[in-house]
Each structure stands twice: as C-alpha cells, then as structure tokens.
C-alpha cells in the first residue's frame, strides 16, 4: 500500500517546520519497523513507545522513567547514527544507549 501525508500551512513560521515534521514522521516509521532481540531471548521486541530518539528533532526530550536524559545535540545525533549502523550490521561508535530504548518487563 501507499500512504499520503498532506500538510497545510497557514502562516510563514510553520513553513519552516514542515521539513522537521516530515523528518519526524519518517523517523517514527523507521523506529516502528525496527525489532531487537537480546542474547538469550527467543522473541524480538520493538522500541519503547516513548521514542526518546525523537529528541534530536525536538526541544525537550521525553524519556521513559529510569532513562538518563541526554540534552547534548551531538550525543543525540550519535545515538541515531549508531542505531541505524546497527540496522545494517555495523558496530556502534558510541553513545547508542540501546538498553534504554527497549521496554522493561
């Protein structure tokens, strides 16, 4: 199937935000498709519903309880890059904090 995203802007400032909104939608879609399995587990699991990865594109990061808050833009960007590197089978550089991106049972 195909999806269509329509954005209607009514003021000039929101025109500047349109690319960020599209990037947020694309990033959310990619994160919804990623599944992770820890060593020793039988089933794959998805990211926590609170996507702290989106904090790279937003002002104040929202994180699950017990997760360290990362406000540094470089660290947030590195986390995103490393998660995408892991998706293609490359090792992380640093700052991925993958253990905080999964649900805790």
mmCIF file of C-alpha atoms in Angstrom:
data_model
loop_
_atom_site.group_PDB
_atom_site.id
_atom_site.type_symbol
_atom_site.label_atom_id
_atom_site.label_comp_id
_atom_site.label_asym_id
_atom_site.label_seq_id
_atom_site.Cartn_x
_atom_site.Cartn_y
_atom_site.Cartn_z
ATOM 1 C CA UNK A 1 0.000 0.000 0.000
ATOM 2 C CA UNK A 2 0.913 3.616 -0.109
ATOM 3 C CA UNK A 3 0.483 6.447 2.350
ATOM 4 C CA UNK A 4 -0.070 10.124 1.666
ATOM 5 C CA UNK A 5 0.915 12.907 4.038
ATOM 6 C CA UNK A 6 -0.767 16.271 3.437
ATOM 7 C CA UNK A 7 0.446 19.356 5.298
ATOM 8 C CA UNK A 8 -1.493 22.636 5.190
ATOM 9 C CA UNK A 9 0.392 25.695 6.430
ATOM 10 C CA UNK A 10 -1.428 28.873 7.393
ATOM 11 C CA UNK A 11 1.470 31.067 8.472
ATOM 12 C CA UNK A 12 5.054 31.598 7.367
ATOM 13 C CA UNK A 13 6.699 30.244 10.517
ATOM 14 C CA UNK A 14 5.051 26.856 10.117
ATOM 15 C CA UNK A 15 6.547 26.572 6.622
ATOM 16 C CA UNK A 16 9.940 26.297 8.282
ATOM 17 C CA UNK A 17 8.678 23.448 10.457
ATOM 18 C CA UNK A 18 7.276 21.352 7.579
ATOM 19 C CA UNK A 19 10.592 19.558 6.805
ATOM 20 C CA UNK A 20 11.033 18.768 10.515
ATOM 21 C CA UNK A 21 7.536 17.299 10.674
ATOM 22 C CA UNK A 22 8.285 15.127 7.658
ATOM 23 C CA UNK A 23 11.583 14.003 9.223
ATOM 24 C CA UNK A 24 9.736 13.152 12.459
ATOM 25 C CA UNK A 25 7.203 11.065 10.525
ATOM 26 C CA UNK A 26 9.934 9.204 8.641
ATOM 27 C CA UNK A 27 11.943 8.594 11.815
ATOM 28 C CA UNK A 28 8.853 7.328 13.663
ATOM 29 C CA UNK A 29 8.052 4.968 10.789
ATOM 30 C CA UNK A 30 11.610 3.594 10.735
ATOM 31 C CA UNK A 31 11.600 3.086 14.506
ATOM 32 C CA UNK A 32 8.289 1.240 14.282
ATOM 33 C CA UNK A 33 9.866 -1.254 11.856
ATOM 34 C CA UNK A 34 12.998 -1.973 13.938
ATOM 35 C CA UNK A 35 12.872 -5.069 16.148
ATOM 36 C CA UNK A 36 15.622 -6.119 18.545
ATOM 37 C CA UNK A 37 16.444 -9.401 20.245
ATOM 38 C CA UNK A 38 18.852 -9.603 23.168
ATOM 39 C CA UNK A 39 21.207 -12.558 23.537
ATOM 40 C CA UNK A 40 19.332 -15.447 25.114
ATOM 41 C CA UNK A 41 15.856 -14.179 24.232
ATOM 42 C CA UNK A 42 13.602 -16.086 21.873
ATOM 43 C CA UNK A 43 11.429 -13.244 20.627
ATOM 44 C CA UNK A 44 12.123 -9.879 19.088
ATOM 45 C CA UNK A 45 10.805 -6.707 20.688
ATOM 46 C CA UNK A 46 10.135 -3.195 19.459
ATOM 47 C CA UNK A 47 11.381 0.105 20.839
ATOM 48 C CA UNK A 48 9.697 1.600 23.897
ATOM 49 C CA UNK A 49 6.566 3.580 22.914
ATOM 50 C CA UNK A 50 8.198 6.759 24.249
ATOM 51 C CA UNK A 51 10.677 7.321 21.438
ATOM 52 C CA UNK A 52 13.471 9.276 23.068
ATOM 53 C CA UNK A 53 15.214 9.122 19.676
ATOM 54 C CA UNK A 54 12.873 11.873 18.513
ATOM 55 C CA UNK A 55 14.505 14.281 20.964
ATOM 56 C CA UNK A 56 17.108 15.016 18.273
ATOM 57 C CA UNK A 57 14.425 16.926 16.357
ATOM 58 C CA UNK A 58 12.520 18.351 19.359
ATOM 59 C CA UNK A 59 13.311 20.788 22.174
ATOM 60 C CA UNK A 60 12.751 18.826 25.374
ATOM 61 C CA UNK A 61 13.416 15.077 25.248
ATOM 62 C CA UNK A 62 10.743 12.856 26.746
ATOM 63 C CA UNK A 63 12.205 9.610 28.050
ATOM 64 C CA UNK A 64 10.836 6.530 29.825
ATOM 65 C CA UNK A 65 11.257 6.517 33.602
ATOM 66 C CA UNK A 66 14.718 5.461 34.710
ATOM 67 C CA UNK A 67 16.346 6.520 31.449
ATOM 68 C CA UNK A 68 19.087 9.156 31.531
ATOM 69 C CA UNK A 69 18.118 12.408 29.815
ATOM 70 C CA UNK A 70 20.519 13.396 27.056
ATOM 71 C CA UNK A 71 20.307 17.068 26.103
ATOM 72 C CA UNK A 72 23.530 17.238 24.086
ATOM 73 C CA UNK A 73 22.729 17.515 20.388
ATOM 74 C CA UNK A 74 25.893 15.655 19.338
ATOM 75 C CA UNK A 75 25.130 12.734 21.678
ATOM 76 C CA UNK A 76 21.533 12.533 20.383
ATOM 77 C CA UNK A 77 22.768 12.555 16.775
ATOM 78 C CA UNK A 78 25.402 9.907 17.509
ATOM 79 C CA UNK A 79 22.749 7.715 19.124
ATOM 80 C CA UNK A 80 20.604 7.902 15.978
ATOM 81 C CA UNK A 81 23.559 7.187 13.700
ATOM 82 C CA UNK A 82 24.630 4.178 15.770
ATOM 83 C CA UNK A 83 21.145 2.680 15.798
ATOM 84 C CA UNK A 84 20.997 2.943 12.015
ATOM 85 C CA UNK A 85 24.535 1.496 11.805
ATOM 86 C CA UNK A 86 23.322 -1.477 13.867
ATOM 87 C CA UNK A 87 20.416 -1.945 11.447
ATOM 88 C CA UNK A 88 22.857 -2.518 8.589
ATOM 89 C CA UNK A 89 25.203 -4.715 10.647
ATOM 90 C CA UNK A 90 27.906 -2.190 11.549
ATOM 91 C CA UNK A 91 29.268 -1.731 15.050
ATOM 92 C CA UNK A 92 28.448 1.347 17.146
ATOM 93 C CA UNK A 93 30.799 4.285 17.528
ATOM 94 C CA UNK A 94 29.478 5.271 20.989
ATOM 95 C CA UNK A 95 26.532 6.795 22.892
ATOM 96 C CA UNK A 96 23.863 4.422 21.499
ATOM 97 C CA UNK A 97 22.355 3.583 24.929
ATOM 98 C CA UNK A 98 20.308 0.815 23.345
ATOM 99 C CA UNK A 99 19.466 -0.661 26.746
ATOM 100 C CA UNK A 100 17.234 2.364 27.420
ATOM 101 C CA UNK A 101 15.336 2.107 24.122
ATOM 102 C CA UNK A 102 13.504 -1.147 24.948
ATOM 103 C CA UNK A 103 10.546 -1.875 27.201
ATOM 104 C CA UNK A 104 11.306 -3.152 30.675
ATOM 105 C CA UNK A 105 9.194 -6.061 31.843
#
